[in-house]
Every structure is written in structure tokens, then in C-alpha cells.
Amino acid sequence: GAGVSQSPRYKVAKRGQDVALRCDPISGHVSLFWYQQALGQGPEFLTYFQNEAQLDKSGLPSDRFFAERPEGSVSTLKIQRTQQEDSAVYLCASSLDRVASEQYFGPGTRLTVT
Amino acid sequence: DAKTTQPNSMESNEEEPVHLPCNHSTISGTDYIHWYRQLPSQGPEYVIHGLTSNVNNRMASLAIAEDRKSSTLILHRATLRDAAVYYCILRGVADDKIIFGKGTRLHILP
């Protein structure tokens, strides 16, 4: 079956531009996660949804980062006024339910801010 | 959060077994030990998890020390496609997010 998909796979933005990154989770998966992965580092948690409710946004680095999942399926991570330090791979993952279950990751979106 | 310690990198020859160690001396009684791996240019993928007993699946085996302060991921016969970063992670029963460390970068030599 189809896995988690993300688009675009690559995005180049000029500093100050807004970007929107899309995640299509596995159908029926309740939980959706966003992670940020800097070069040479492990992924770091950004935010988490259970259905359409954003239950944890403690990892969002600033108020320029905003995520939504309005109908409990597709999610969008938006970054306003991008800065060079936002350059990273943004990973989306989904899982069947909340409690410590296996997470399925998409291939990520590589964002480069110039 | 309980932390894990892994070697930065390891090498192994193709078609030989690989033992990837992980130390987690501050593990709590309800923490599960999970392993994920990340192949180049891909997102992480689940490998295996366990609580106390050793576990086997089609990808690997997980050997857990009796005191649970360490564990070892075993790839029985490494192939070039197993070259990846392997993450050892502790997750409580109520944990949602995954806290990754830096993992072990496994190189497979042909």
C-alpha cells in the first residue's frame, strides 16, 4: 500500500519568503508528526497531531513555524519569513494510534534557504 | 528523558553478522527499546522493539541485557543495503513523539 508522501521533495527559498510543505499520511492513521533534521544530526520533534487536534507543538522553534491538519488527514507545515537556519530536511511521520506505536516516515522535504 | 549511548560509526564486511550496541543505564521499568534506521536520502524506518525478552523479526534480532541497561541490534547477514544510520531509542508506554540521538552510522564493506 501507499506510504507517507511529502511534497515538494526539494524546495529552495530566498530568505524572507514563506514556504508550505505538505504531508499525506497513510490512510487511516490517527497520529501525524513533523520532525526537522539538520545535516549530520538525528531528526528532532517539531509537532504532533491526533486527528485534527494539535496536541503538542513544543518543538516548533519559533512563531514563524505553523502546522495544521484541518480534516485529520493531510497536514501542512508552514514557515514564514524563512531564515538560513531553517535549512534542513523536514520529515513527516504517521502512526495508527497514539500510544508508542510504530511511526512510518515519509522521504522528507529538503529545504534550502539562500 | 532516559538517554541512549551508541558508537558514532561502525564497519562490517558484507555477508557477515553485525552487532550494534546501545547503552541505556537510566532506563525505567516501563521504557521500551526501539530501533529505527535511516538509509541515505530516506526517512527513518522501524526495525524492531522490545521490553525485556529478546526479539526476532524478518529484519533483525534484538538482544536485551538481563538488567536492561544495554541492548544489541543484530543483523544476521549484512548486505550493502544495510548501510544506514541506526538509532536506538527509549519510548515509554505513553510516549508519542520519538526522541532521536545521533545514532550509529554503519558502513558495509563489499
PDB file of C-alpha atoms in Angstrom:
ATOM      1  CA  GLY A   1       0.000   0.000   0.000  1.00  0.00           C
ATOM      2  CA  ALA A   2       0.945   3.646  -0.262  1.00  0.00           C
ATOM      3  CA  GLY A   3       3.280   5.004   2.349  1.00  0.00           C
ATOM      4  CA  VAL A   4       3.660   8.526   3.666  1.00  0.00           C
ATOM      5  CA  SER A   5       4.262  11.010   0.887  1.00  0.00           C
ATOM      6  CA  GLN A   6       5.655  14.513   1.102  1.00  0.00           C
ATOM      7  CA  SER A   7       5.805  17.345  -1.387  1.00  0.00           C
ATOM      8  CA  PRO A   8       7.772  19.017  -2.674  1.00  0.00           C
ATOM      9  CA  ARG A   9      10.822  16.794  -2.230  1.00  0.00           C
ATOM     10  CA  TYR A  10      13.122  19.783  -2.650  1.00  0.00           C
ATOM     11  CA  LYS A  11      12.456  23.446  -2.050  1.00  0.00           C
ATOM     12  CA  VAL A  12      14.756  26.410  -2.477  1.00  0.00           C
ATOM     13  CA  ALA A  13      13.565  29.640  -0.908  1.00  0.00           C
ATOM     14  CA  LYS A  14      15.107  33.053  -0.679  1.00  0.00           C
ATOM     15  CA  ARG A  15      15.494  34.401   2.812  1.00  0.00           C
ATOM     16  CA  GLY A  16      12.290  36.091   3.862  1.00  0.00           C
ATOM     17  CA  GLN A  17       9.977  34.017   1.672  1.00  0.00           C
ATOM     18  CA  ASP A  18       7.138  31.907   3.065  1.00  0.00           C
ATOM     19  CA  VAL A  19       7.065  28.171   2.319  1.00  0.00           C
ATOM     20  CA  ALA A  20       4.448  25.436   2.714  1.00  0.00           C
ATOM     21  CA  LEU A  21       5.362  21.774   2.996  1.00  0.00           C
ATOM     22  CA  ARG A  22       2.747  19.088   2.506  1.00  0.00           C
ATOM     23  CA  CYS A  23       2.399  15.651   4.109  1.00  0.00           C
ATOM     24  CA  ASP A  24      -0.012  12.901   3.030  1.00  0.00           C
ATOM     25  CA  PRO A  25      -0.091  10.274   5.799  1.00  0.00           C
ATOM     26  CA  ILE A  26      -1.060   6.657   5.446  1.00  0.00           C
ATOM     27  CA  SER A  27      -4.833   6.406   5.149  1.00  0.00           C
ATOM     28  CA  GLY A  28      -6.482   5.740   8.495  1.00  0.00           C
ATOM     29  CA  HIS A  29      -3.511   6.780  10.590  1.00  0.00           C
ATOM     30  CA  VAL A  30      -4.674   8.843  13.539  1.00  0.00           C
ATOM     31  CA  SER A  31      -1.379  10.411  14.559  1.00  0.00           C
ATOM     32  CA  LEU A  32       0.851  12.665  12.481  1.00  0.00           C
ATOM     33  CA  PHE A  33       4.250  14.042  13.417  1.00  0.00           C
ATOM     34  CA  TRP A  34       6.639  16.603  11.958  1.00  0.00           C
ATOM     35  CA  TYR A  35      10.396  16.415  12.563  1.00  0.00           C
ATOM     36  CA  GLN A  36      13.281  18.622  11.479  1.00  0.00           C
ATOM     37  CA  GLN A  37      16.630  17.069  10.580  1.00  0.00           C
ATOM     38  CA  ALA A  38      19.736  19.222  10.261  1.00  0.00           C
ATOM     39  CA  LEU A  39      22.678  17.893   8.288  1.00  0.00           C
ATOM     40  CA  GLY A  40      24.502  15.137  10.166  1.00  0.00           C
ATOM     41  CA  GLN A  41      22.026  15.120  13.051  1.00  0.00           C
ATOM     42  CA  GLY A  42      19.158  12.911  14.089  1.00  0.00           C
ATOM     43  CA  PRO A  43      15.597  14.106  13.495  1.00  0.00           C
ATOM     44  CA  GLU A  44      14.167  16.489  16.090  1.00  0.00           C
ATOM     45  CA  PHE A  45      10.499  16.641  17.006  1.00  0.00           C
ATOM     46  CA  LEU A  46       8.514  19.686  15.941  1.00  0.00           C
ATOM     47  CA  THR A  47       4.812  18.988  16.456  1.00  0.00           C
ATOM     48  CA  TYR A  48       2.179  16.272  16.742  1.00  0.00           C
ATOM     49  CA  PHE A  49      -1.465  15.867  15.725  1.00  0.00           C
ATOM     50  CA  GLN A  50      -4.046  13.367  16.810  1.00  0.00           C
ATOM     51  CA  ASN A  51      -6.660  13.568  14.075  1.00  0.00           C
ATOM     52  CA  GLU A  52      -7.162  17.311  13.555  1.00  0.00           C
ATOM     53  CA  ALA A  53      -6.093  18.327  17.056  1.00  0.00           C
ATOM     54  CA  GLN A  54      -2.576  19.641  17.533  1.00  0.00           C
ATOM     55  CA  LEU A  55      -1.683  18.097  20.879  1.00  0.00           C
ATOM     56  CA  ASP A  56       1.963  19.063  21.121  1.00  0.00           C
ATOM     57  CA  LYS A  57       3.806  21.905  19.429  1.00  0.00           C
ATOM     58  CA  SER A  58       6.611  22.178  21.923  1.00  0.00           C
ATOM     59  CA  GLY A  59       9.285  21.552  19.298  1.00  0.00           C
ATOM     60  CA  LEU A  60       8.399  24.387  16.953  1.00  0.00           C
ATOM     61  CA  PRO A  61      11.481  26.643  17.064  1.00  0.00           C
ATOM     62  CA  SER A  62       9.707  29.973  16.672  1.00  0.00           C
ATOM     63  CA  ASP A  63       6.348  31.553  15.947  1.00  0.00           C
ATOM     64  CA  ARG A  64       7.341  31.617  12.273  1.00  0.00           C
ATOM     65  CA  PHE A  65       6.538  27.897  12.186  1.00  0.00           C
ATOM     66  CA  PHE A  66       2.919  26.859  11.921  1.00  0.00           C
ATOM     67  CA  ALA A  67       1.330  23.464  11.222  1.00  0.00           C
ATOM     68  CA  GLU A  68      -2.220  22.429  10.515  1.00  0.00           C
ATOM     69  CA  ARG A  69      -4.230  19.291   9.785  1.00  0.00           C
ATOM     70  CA  PRO A  70      -7.742  20.657   9.312  1.00  0.00           C
ATOM     71  CA  GLU A  71      -9.556  17.458   8.289  1.00  0.00           C
ATOM     72  CA  GLY A  72      -7.438  14.988  10.193  1.00  0.00           C
ATOM     73  CA  SER A  73      -5.592  13.663   7.172  1.00  0.00           C
ATOM     74  CA  VAL A  74      -3.283  15.861   5.057  1.00  0.00           C
ATOM     75  CA  SER A  75      -1.036  18.212   7.008  1.00  0.00           C
ATOM     76  CA  THR A  76       0.840  21.350   6.035  1.00  0.00           C
ATOM     77  CA  LEU A  77       3.881  22.800   7.750  1.00  0.00           C
ATOM     78  CA  LYS A  78       4.261  26.489   7.003  1.00  0.00           C
ATOM     79  CA  ILE A  79       7.357  28.541   7.641  1.00  0.00           C
ATOM     80  CA  GLN A  80       7.029  32.294   7.387  1.00  0.00           C
ATOM     81  CA  ARG A  81       9.876  34.687   6.611  1.00  0.00           C
ATOM     82  CA  THR A  82      12.382  31.864   6.160  1.00  0.00           C
ATOM     83  CA  GLN A  83      15.872  32.241   7.594  1.00  0.00           C
ATOM     84  CA  GLN A  84      19.063  30.414   6.653  1.00  0.00           C
ATOM     85  CA  GLU A  85      18.940  28.408   9.870  1.00  0.00           C
ATOM     86  CA  ASP A  86      15.647  26.894   8.667  1.00  0.00           C
ATOM     87  CA  SER A  87      17.581  24.942   6.021  1.00  0.00           C
ATOM     88  CA  ALA A  88      17.036  21.280   6.876  1.00  0.00           C
ATOM     89  CA  VAL A  89      15.106  18.171   5.890  1.00  0.00           C
ATOM     90  CA  TYR A  90      11.546  18.223   7.177  1.00  0.00           C
ATOM     91  CA  LEU A  91      10.190  14.749   7.868  1.00  0.00           C
ATOM     92  CA  CYS A  92       6.586  13.751   8.331  1.00  0.00           C
ATOM     93  CA  ALA A  93       5.544  10.531  10.046  1.00  0.00           C
ATOM     94  CA  SER A  94       2.213   8.906  10.772  1.00  0.00           C
ATOM     95  CA  SER A  95       1.122   6.119  13.080  1.00  0.00           C
ATOM     96  CA  LEU A  96      -2.006   4.095  13.546  1.00  0.00           C
ATOM     97  CA  ASP A  97      -2.664   5.300  17.055  1.00  0.00           C
ATOM     98  CA  ARG A  98      -1.081   7.392  19.760  1.00  0.00           C
ATOM     99  CA  VAL A  99       0.499   5.129  22.276  1.00  0.00           C
ATOM    100  CA  ALA A 100       4.141   4.468  21.390  1.00  0.00           C
ATOM    101  CA  SER A 101       3.246   2.712  18.161  1.00  0.00           C
ATOM    102  CA  GLU A 102       5.486   2.354  15.146  1.00  0.00           C
ATOM    103  CA  GLN A 103       5.872   5.517  13.111  1.00  0.00           C
ATOM    104  CA  TYR A 104       6.046   5.445   9.318  1.00  0.00           C
ATOM    105  CA  PHE A 105       8.158   8.207   7.831  1.00  0.00           C
ATOM    106  CA  GLY A 106       7.958   9.956   4.506  1.00  0.00           C
ATOM    107  CA  PRO A 107      11.049  10.702   2.411  1.00  0.00           C
ATOM    108  CA  GLY A 108      11.234  14.278   3.664  1.00  0.00           C
ATOM    109  CA  THR A 109      11.376  17.710   2.069  1.00  0.00           C
ATOM    110  CA  ARG A 110      14.831  19.236   1.797  1.00  0.00           C
ATOM    111  CA  LEU A 111      14.516  22.984   2.331  1.00  0.00           C
ATOM    112  CA  THR A 112      17.405  25.237   1.356  1.00  0.00           C
ATOM    113  CA  VAL A 113      17.170  28.903   2.252  1.00  0.00           C
ATOM    114  CA  THR A 114      19.549  31.123   0.292  1.00  0.00           C
TER     115      THR A 114
ATOM    116  CA  ASP B   1      14.027  11.524  29.261  1.00  0.00           C
ATOM    117  CA  ALA B   2      16.223   8.473  29.559  1.00  0.00           C
ATOM    118  CA  LYS B   3      19.105   8.655  27.101  1.00  0.00           C
ATOM    119  CA  THR B   4      20.971   6.142  24.977  1.00  0.00           C
ATOM    120  CA  THR B   5      24.640   5.972  24.050  1.00  0.00           C
ATOM    121  CA  GLN B   6      25.793   4.499  20.757  1.00  0.00           C
ATOM    122  CA  PRO B   7      29.114   4.448  18.906  1.00  0.00           C
ATOM    123  CA  ASN B   8      29.310   7.112  16.223  1.00  0.00           C
ATOM    124  CA  SER B   9      30.215   4.664  13.478  1.00  0.00           C
ATOM    125  CA  MET B  10      30.937   1.015  12.782  1.00  0.00           C
ATOM    126  CA  GLU B  11      32.175  -1.018   9.857  1.00  0.00           C
ATOM    127  CA  SER B  12      31.336  -4.539   8.847  1.00  0.00           C
ATOM    128  CA  ASN B  13      32.011  -6.826   5.926  1.00  0.00           C
ATOM    129  CA  GLU B  14      29.238  -7.838   3.614  1.00  0.00           C
ATOM    130  CA  GLU B  15      27.566 -11.179   4.393  1.00  0.00           C
ATOM    131  CA  GLU B  16      28.854 -11.158   7.975  1.00  0.00           C
ATOM    132  CA  PRO B  17      26.798 -10.585  11.147  1.00  0.00           C
ATOM    133  CA  VAL B  18      26.741  -7.119  12.664  1.00  0.00           C
ATOM    134  CA  HIS B  19      26.244  -6.339  16.344  1.00  0.00           C
ATOM    135  CA  LEU B  20      25.228  -2.743  17.055  1.00  0.00           C
ATOM    136  CA  PRO B  21      25.491  -1.866  20.763  1.00  0.00           C
ATOM    137  CA  CYS B  22      23.408   0.588  22.766  1.00  0.00           C
ATOM    138  CA  ASN B  23      23.779   1.621  26.399  1.00  0.00           C
ATOM    139  CA  HIS B  24      20.805   2.932  28.344  1.00  0.00           C
ATOM    140  CA  SER B  25      21.794   2.804  32.006  1.00  0.00           C
ATOM    141  CA  THR B  26      18.980   5.128  33.151  1.00  0.00           C
ATOM    142  CA  ILE B  27      16.182   3.132  31.508  1.00  0.00           C
ATOM    143  CA  SER B  28      12.979   2.972  33.525  1.00  0.00           C
ATOM    144  CA  GLY B  29      10.933  -0.151  34.068  1.00  0.00           C
ATOM    145  CA  THR B  30       8.279   0.863  31.548  1.00  0.00           C
ATOM    146  CA  ASP B  31      10.570   2.024  28.755  1.00  0.00           C
ATOM    147  CA  TYR B  32      10.576   0.010  25.559  1.00  0.00           C
ATOM    148  CA  ILE B  33      13.771  -0.211  23.496  1.00  0.00           C
ATOM    149  CA  HIS B  34      13.124   0.709  19.861  1.00  0.00           C
ATOM    150  CA  TRP B  35      15.456   0.672  16.883  1.00  0.00           C
ATOM    151  CA  TYR B  36      14.965   2.676  13.725  1.00  0.00           C
ATOM    152  CA  ARG B  37      17.319   3.038  10.791  1.00  0.00           C
ATOM    153  CA  GLN B  38      17.706   5.711   8.159  1.00  0.00           C
ATOM    154  CA  LEU B  39      19.033   4.828   4.736  1.00  0.00           C
ATOM    155  CA  PRO B  40      20.652   7.601   2.682  1.00  0.00           C
ATOM    156  CA  SER B  41      18.173  10.203   1.434  1.00  0.00           C
ATOM    157  CA  GLN B  42      15.232   8.456   3.081  1.00  0.00           C
ATOM    158  CA  GLY B  43      13.160   8.899   6.199  1.00  0.00           C
ATOM    159  CA  PRO B  44      13.772   6.641   9.198  1.00  0.00           C
ATOM    160  CA  GLU B  45      12.162   3.190   9.202  1.00  0.00           C
ATOM    161  CA  TYR B  46      11.200   1.000  12.111  1.00  0.00           C
ATOM    162  CA  VAL B  47      13.390  -2.035  12.680  1.00  0.00           C
ATOM    163  CA  ILE B  48      12.405  -3.735  15.938  1.00  0.00           C
ATOM    164  CA  HIS B  49      11.467  -3.118  19.561  1.00  0.00           C
ATOM    165  CA  GLY B  50      11.393  -4.997  22.848  1.00  0.00           C
ATOM    166  CA  LEU B  51      10.883  -4.673  26.591  1.00  0.00           C
ATOM    167  CA  THR B  52      12.714  -7.470  28.407  1.00  0.00           C
ATOM    168  CA  SER B  53      12.922 -10.574  26.259  1.00  0.00           C
ATOM    169  CA  ASN B  54      14.998 -10.970  23.131  1.00  0.00           C
ATOM    170  CA  VAL B  55      13.038 -10.339  19.943  1.00  0.00           C
ATOM    171  CA  ASN B  56      13.378 -11.562  16.372  1.00  0.00           C
ATOM    172  CA  ASN B  57      11.758 -10.373  13.171  1.00  0.00           C
ATOM    173  CA  ARG B  58      12.495 -10.584   9.468  1.00  0.00           C
ATOM    174  CA  MET B  59      14.888  -7.641   9.595  1.00  0.00           C
ATOM    175  CA  ALA B  60      16.926  -8.218  12.734  1.00  0.00           C
ATOM    176  CA  SER B  61      17.204  -9.547  16.265  1.00  0.00           C
ATOM    177  CA  LEU B  62      17.262  -7.545  19.483  1.00  0.00           C
ATOM    178  CA  ALA B  63      19.214  -8.878  22.424  1.00  0.00           C
ATOM    179  CA  ILE B  64      18.415  -7.157  25.750  1.00  0.00           C
ATOM    180  CA  ALA B  65      20.700  -7.484  28.764  1.00  0.00           C
ATOM    181  CA  GLU B  66      19.182  -9.012  31.882  1.00  0.00           C
ATOM    182  CA  ASP B  67      19.476  -5.700  33.780  1.00  0.00           C
ATOM    183  CA  ARG B  68      18.113  -3.854  30.692  1.00  0.00           C
ATOM    184  CA  LYS B  69      20.911  -1.311  30.854  1.00  0.00           C
ATOM    185  CA  SER B  70      22.159  -2.255  27.412  1.00  0.00           C
ATOM    186  CA  SER B  71      20.953  -3.907  24.246  1.00  0.00           C
ATOM    187  CA  THR B  72      22.340  -5.080  20.926  1.00  0.00           C
ATOM    188  CA  LEU B  73      20.774  -4.972  17.494  1.00  0.00           C
ATOM    189  CA  ILE B  74      21.907  -7.934  15.444  1.00  0.00           C
ATOM    190  CA  LEU B  75      21.861  -8.043  11.660  1.00  0.00           C
ATOM    191  CA  HIS B  76      22.485 -11.665  10.884  1.00  0.00           C
ATOM    192  CA  ARG B  77      23.975 -11.256   7.427  1.00  0.00           C
ATOM    193  CA  ALA B  78      24.738  -7.707   6.393  1.00  0.00           C
ATOM    194  CA  THR B  79      24.226  -6.582   2.824  1.00  0.00           C
ATOM    195  CA  LEU B  80      25.263  -3.336   1.162  1.00  0.00           C
ATOM    196  CA  ARG B  81      21.663  -2.186   1.507  1.00  0.00           C
ATOM    197  CA  ASP B  82      22.019  -2.276   5.294  1.00  0.00           C
ATOM    198  CA  ALA B  83      24.383   0.707   5.207  1.00  0.00           C
ATOM    199  CA  ALA B  84      22.474   3.313   7.201  1.00  0.00           C
ATOM    200  CA  VAL B  85      22.324   5.264  10.447  1.00  0.00           C
ATOM    201  CA  TYR B  86      20.856   3.095  13.207  1.00  0.00           C
ATOM    202  CA  TYR B  87      19.059   4.799  16.088  1.00  0.00           C
ATOM    203  CA  CYS B  88      18.490   3.184  19.486  1.00  0.00           C
ATOM    204  CA  ILE B  89      15.545   4.892  21.211  1.00  0.00           C
ATOM    205  CA  LEU B  90      13.746   4.534  24.536  1.00  0.00           C
ATOM    206  CA  ARG B  91       9.984   5.032  24.484  1.00  0.00           C
ATOM    207  CA  GLY B  92       7.597   4.957  27.404  1.00  0.00           C
ATOM    208  CA  VAL B  93       4.174   3.355  27.002  1.00  0.00           C
ATOM    209  CA  ALA B  94       2.542   6.775  26.853  1.00  0.00           C
ATOM    210  CA  ASP B  95       5.129   8.451  24.659  1.00  0.00           C
ATOM    211  CA  ASP B  96       4.007   9.841  21.348  1.00  0.00           C
ATOM    212  CA  LYS B  97       6.996  11.634  19.817  1.00  0.00           C
ATOM    213  CA  ILE B  98      10.303   9.896  19.184  1.00  0.00           C
ATOM    214  CA  ILE B  99      13.467  11.425  20.629  1.00  0.00           C
ATOM    215  CA  PHE B 100      16.325  10.506  18.328  1.00  0.00           C
ATOM    216  CA  GLY B 101      20.006  10.729  19.232  1.00  0.00           C
ATOM    217  CA  LYS B 102      22.805  10.810  16.690  1.00  0.00           C
ATOM    218  CA  GLY B 103      22.766   7.064  16.072  1.00  0.00           C
ATOM    219  CA  THR B 104      25.467   4.780  14.699  1.00  0.00           C
ATOM    220  CA  ARG B 105      26.491   5.119  11.072  1.00  0.00           C
ATOM    221  CA  LEU B 106      27.033   1.590   9.772  1.00  0.00           C
ATOM    222  CA  HIS B 107      29.356   1.138   6.797  1.00  0.00           C
ATOM    223  CA  ILE B 108      29.266  -2.170   4.919  1.00  0.00           C
ATOM    224  CA  LEU B 109      32.404  -3.166   3.059  1.00  0.00           C
ATOM    225  CA  PRO B 110      31.990  -5.256  -0.097  1.00  0.00           C
TER     226      PRO B 110
END
